[in-house]
Amino acid sequence: MTAEDIKAYCLSKHKACEAYPFGKVPVCYKLNDKIFAQLYPDEGNYKITLKCTADAAQFYRMVYPDKIVEGYHCSKVQKPYWNTIYLDDFPEKELYNMIDFAYDTVLHGFSKKVQKQILEEAGK
């Protein structure tokens, strides 16, 4: 899976946008100004950091111990809620599922009113 594939998938999410709050890297994908994905497209350091729930994050780390670690860039308090996935030879379908989960995790972190607005705009 290429960085362009990941970019296109993240941007296909309703109201998702691309941002560069930390410089050229990572490329961040946001929903209502909240980051759900951070892509590091550099060859030799190809990875993505995704928002998660603490339980799901720990589960993914157990299933893919050689490919998924705590969000390396995060503060100690935030680490349980972010996973960094090393993308070389990582299953494409699983990555798409994890991006979906990251987006949904951010979406459900908003108030019920904001969630309803986003979902209504998406036609859901």
PDB file of C-alpha atoms in Angstrom:
ATOM      1  CA  MET A   1       0.000   0.000   0.000  1.00  0.00           C
ATOM      2  CA  THR A   2       1.389   3.364  -0.987  1.00  0.00           C
ATOM      3  CA  ALA A   3       1.279   6.637   0.899  1.00  0.00           C
ATOM      4  CA  GLU A   4      -1.032   7.944  -1.836  1.00  0.00           C
ATOM      5  CA  ASP A   5      -3.446   5.037  -1.209  1.00  0.00           C
ATOM      6  CA  ILE A   6      -3.494   5.852   2.507  1.00  0.00           C
ATOM      7  CA  LYS A   7      -3.942   9.559   1.826  1.00  0.00           C
ATOM      8  CA  ALA A   8      -6.870   8.895  -0.512  1.00  0.00           C
ATOM      9  CA  TYR A   9      -8.503   6.553   1.992  1.00  0.00           C
ATOM     10  CA  CYS A  10      -8.165   9.000   4.899  1.00  0.00           C
ATOM     11  CA  LEU A  11      -9.520  11.844   2.791  1.00  0.00           C
ATOM     12  CA  SER A  12     -12.476   9.712   1.672  1.00  0.00           C
ATOM     13  CA  LYS A  13     -13.801   9.942   5.234  1.00  0.00           C
ATOM     14  CA  HIS A  14     -16.584  12.493   5.649  1.00  0.00           C
ATOM     15  CA  LYS A  15     -15.234  15.948   6.607  1.00  0.00           C
ATOM     16  CA  ALA A  16     -11.651  14.628   6.819  1.00  0.00           C
ATOM     17  CA  CYS A  17      -8.920  17.046   5.838  1.00  0.00           C
ATOM     18  CA  GLU A  18      -5.155  17.004   5.500  1.00  0.00           C
ATOM     19  CA  ALA A  19      -3.020  19.230   7.713  1.00  0.00           C
ATOM     20  CA  TYR A  20       0.632  19.886   8.517  1.00  0.00           C
ATOM     21  CA  PRO A  21       0.648  21.180  12.118  1.00  0.00           C
ATOM     22  CA  PHE A  22       4.157  19.822  12.815  1.00  0.00           C
ATOM     23  CA  GLY A  23       5.865  20.709   9.524  1.00  0.00           C
ATOM     24  CA  LYS A  24       6.188  18.560   6.399  1.00  0.00           C
ATOM     25  CA  VAL A  25       6.080  15.330   8.401  1.00  0.00           C
ATOM     26  CA  PRO A  26       3.877  13.834   9.671  1.00  0.00           C
ATOM     27  CA  VAL A  27       1.000  14.416   7.298  1.00  0.00           C
ATOM     28  CA  CYS A  28      -2.017  14.618   9.592  1.00  0.00           C
ATOM     29  CA  TYR A  29      -5.607  13.723   8.842  1.00  0.00           C
ATOM     30  CA  LYS A  30      -8.238  15.446  10.930  1.00  0.00           C
ATOM     31  CA  LEU A  31     -11.957  15.430  11.590  1.00  0.00           C
ATOM     32  CA  ASN A  32     -13.250  18.755  12.946  1.00  0.00           C
ATOM     33  CA  ASP A  33      -9.688  19.772  13.827  1.00  0.00           C
ATOM     34  CA  LYS A  34      -8.981  16.550  15.780  1.00  0.00           C
ATOM     35  CA  ILE A  35      -6.248  14.269  14.447  1.00  0.00           C
ATOM     36  CA  PHE A  36      -7.163  10.653  13.716  1.00  0.00           C
ATOM     37  CA  ALA A  37      -4.103   9.680  11.641  1.00  0.00           C
ATOM     38  CA  GLN A  38      -0.501  10.812  11.222  1.00  0.00           C
ATOM     39  CA  LEU A  39       1.320   9.475   8.184  1.00  0.00           C
ATOM     40  CA  TYR A  40       5.116   9.304   7.929  1.00  0.00           C
ATOM     41  CA  PRO A  41       5.615   8.597   4.202  1.00  0.00           C
ATOM     42  CA  ASP A  42       9.420   8.526   4.287  1.00  0.00           C
ATOM     43  CA  GLU A  43      11.077   5.531   2.695  1.00  0.00           C
ATOM     44  CA  GLY A  44      12.925   3.554   5.345  1.00  0.00           C
ATOM     45  CA  ASN A  45      10.665   4.972   8.068  1.00  0.00           C
ATOM     46  CA  TYR A  46       7.252   4.265   6.520  1.00  0.00           C
ATOM     47  CA  LYS A  47       4.637   4.283   9.270  1.00  0.00           C
ATOM     48  CA  ILE A  48       1.328   5.683  10.430  1.00  0.00           C
ATOM     49  CA  THR A  49       0.130   6.617  13.897  1.00  0.00           C
ATOM     50  CA  LEU A  50      -3.581   6.127  14.535  1.00  0.00           C
ATOM     51  CA  LYS A  51      -5.969   7.179  17.284  1.00  0.00           C
ATOM     52  CA  CYS A  52      -7.450   4.276  19.229  1.00  0.00           C
ATOM     53  CA  THR A  53      -9.157   3.314  22.451  1.00  0.00           C
ATOM     54  CA  ALA A  54      -6.816   2.026  25.145  1.00  0.00           C
ATOM     55  CA  ASP A  55      -8.230  -1.522  25.016  1.00  0.00           C
ATOM     56  CA  ALA A  56      -8.188  -1.786  21.234  1.00  0.00           C
ATOM     57  CA  ALA A  57      -4.685  -0.301  21.073  1.00  0.00           C
ATOM     58  CA  GLN A  58      -3.367  -2.920  23.480  1.00  0.00           C
ATOM     59  CA  PHE A  59      -5.125  -5.692  21.528  1.00  0.00           C
ATOM     60  CA  TYR A  60      -3.543  -4.605  18.237  1.00  0.00           C
ATOM     61  CA  ARG A  61      -0.105  -4.455  19.865  1.00  0.00           C
ATOM     62  CA  MET A  62      -0.545  -8.042  21.081  1.00  0.00           C
ATOM     63  CA  VAL A  63      -1.720  -9.303  17.664  1.00  0.00           C
ATOM     64  CA  TYR A  64       1.056  -7.522  15.726  1.00  0.00           C
ATOM     65  CA  PRO A  65       3.939  -7.209  18.218  1.00  0.00           C
ATOM     66  CA  ASP A  66       6.582  -6.712  15.511  1.00  0.00           C
ATOM     67  CA  LYS A  67       4.562  -4.123  13.582  1.00  0.00           C
ATOM     68  CA  ILE A  68       2.585  -2.060  16.114  1.00  0.00           C
ATOM     69  CA  VAL A  69       3.911  -0.084  19.078  1.00  0.00           C
ATOM     70  CA  GLU A  70       2.560   2.654  21.328  1.00  0.00           C
ATOM     71  CA  GLY A  71       2.423   6.024  19.620  1.00  0.00           C
ATOM     72  CA  TYR A  72       6.119   6.860  19.810  1.00  0.00           C
ATOM     73  CA  HIS A  73       5.611  10.623  19.560  1.00  0.00           C
ATOM     74  CA  CYS A  74       3.038  10.823  22.336  1.00  0.00           C
ATOM     75  CA  SER A  75       3.330  11.927  25.906  1.00  0.00           C
ATOM     76  CA  LYS A  76       3.122   9.191  28.525  1.00  0.00           C
ATOM     77  CA  VAL A  77      -0.520  10.084  29.219  1.00  0.00           C
ATOM     78  CA  GLN A  78      -1.476   9.821  25.515  1.00  0.00           C
ATOM     79  CA  LYS A  79       0.491   6.666  24.609  1.00  0.00           C
ATOM     80  CA  PRO A  80      -2.325   4.222  25.489  1.00  0.00           C
ATOM     81  CA  TYR A  81      -4.593   5.951  22.934  1.00  0.00           C
ATOM     82  CA  TRP A  82      -2.307   5.931  19.902  1.00  0.00           C
ATOM     83  CA  ASN A  83      -0.650   3.142  17.929  1.00  0.00           C
ATOM     84  CA  THR A  84       2.228   3.484  15.497  1.00  0.00           C
ATOM     85  CA  ILE A  85       2.078   0.895  12.706  1.00  0.00           C
ATOM     86  CA  TYR A  86       5.163   0.089  10.646  1.00  0.00           C
ATOM     87  CA  LEU A  87       3.692  -0.348   7.186  1.00  0.00           C
ATOM     88  CA  ASP A  88       6.193  -2.548   5.369  1.00  0.00           C
ATOM     89  CA  ASP A  89       4.315  -5.813   4.693  1.00  0.00           C
ATOM     90  CA  PHE A  90       1.358  -4.853   6.898  1.00  0.00           C
ATOM     91  CA  PRO A  91      -2.010  -6.335   5.787  1.00  0.00           C
ATOM     92  CA  GLU A  92      -3.876  -3.734   3.730  1.00  0.00           C
ATOM     93  CA  LYS A  93      -7.360  -4.766   4.862  1.00  0.00           C
ATOM     94  CA  GLU A  94      -6.333  -4.577   8.526  1.00  0.00           C
ATOM     95  CA  LEU A  95      -4.865  -1.107   8.015  1.00  0.00           C
ATOM     96  CA  TYR A  96      -8.092   0.125   6.431  1.00  0.00           C
ATOM     97  CA  ASN A  97     -10.036  -1.303   9.396  1.00  0.00           C
ATOM     98  CA  MET A  98      -7.689   0.469  11.804  1.00  0.00           C
ATOM     99  CA  ILE A  99      -8.076   3.787   9.942  1.00  0.00           C
ATOM    100  CA  ASP A 100     -11.868   3.352  10.121  1.00  0.00           C
ATOM    101  CA  PHE A 101     -11.576   2.706  13.862  1.00  0.00           C
ATOM    102  CA  ALA A 102      -9.348   5.773  14.344  1.00  0.00           C
ATOM    103  CA  TYR A 103     -11.840   7.993  12.514  1.00  0.00           C
ATOM    104  CA  ASP A 104     -14.773   6.546  14.493  1.00  0.00           C
ATOM    105  CA  THR A 105     -12.876   6.955  17.773  1.00  0.00           C
ATOM    106  CA  VAL A 106     -12.402  10.669  17.076  1.00  0.00           C
ATOM    107  CA  LEU A 107     -15.996  11.039  15.855  1.00  0.00           C
ATOM    108  CA  HIS A 108     -17.374   9.484  19.039  1.00  0.00           C
ATOM    109  CA  GLY A 109     -15.202  11.753  21.160  1.00  0.00           C
ATOM    110  CA  PHE A 110     -17.326  14.734  20.129  1.00  0.00           C
ATOM    111  CA  SER A 111     -20.549  15.730  21.836  1.00  0.00           C
ATOM    112  CA  LYS A 112     -23.717  13.935  20.719  1.00  0.00           C
ATOM    113  CA  LYS A 113     -24.818  17.145  19.001  1.00  0.00           C
ATOM    114  CA  VAL A 114     -21.623  17.396  16.924  1.00  0.00           C
ATOM    115  CA  GLN A 115     -21.721  13.673  16.131  1.00  0.00           C
ATOM    116  CA  LYS A 116     -25.302  14.028  14.903  1.00  0.00           C
ATOM    117  CA  GLN A 117     -24.369  16.994  12.690  1.00  0.00           C
ATOM    118  CA  ILE A 118     -21.459  15.121  11.125  1.00  0.00           C
ATOM    119  CA  LEU A 119     -23.498  11.963  10.559  1.00  0.00           C
ATOM    120  CA  GLU A 120     -26.458  13.869   9.111  1.00  0.00           C
ATOM    121  CA  GLU A 121     -24.148  15.686   6.692  1.00  0.00           C
ATOM    122  CA  ALA A 122     -22.740  12.314   5.663  1.00  0.00           C
ATOM    123  CA  GLY A 123     -26.257  11.009   5.043  1.00  0.00           C
ATOM    124  CA  LYS A 124     -26.084   8.386   7.793  1.00  0.00           C
TER     125      LYS A 124
END
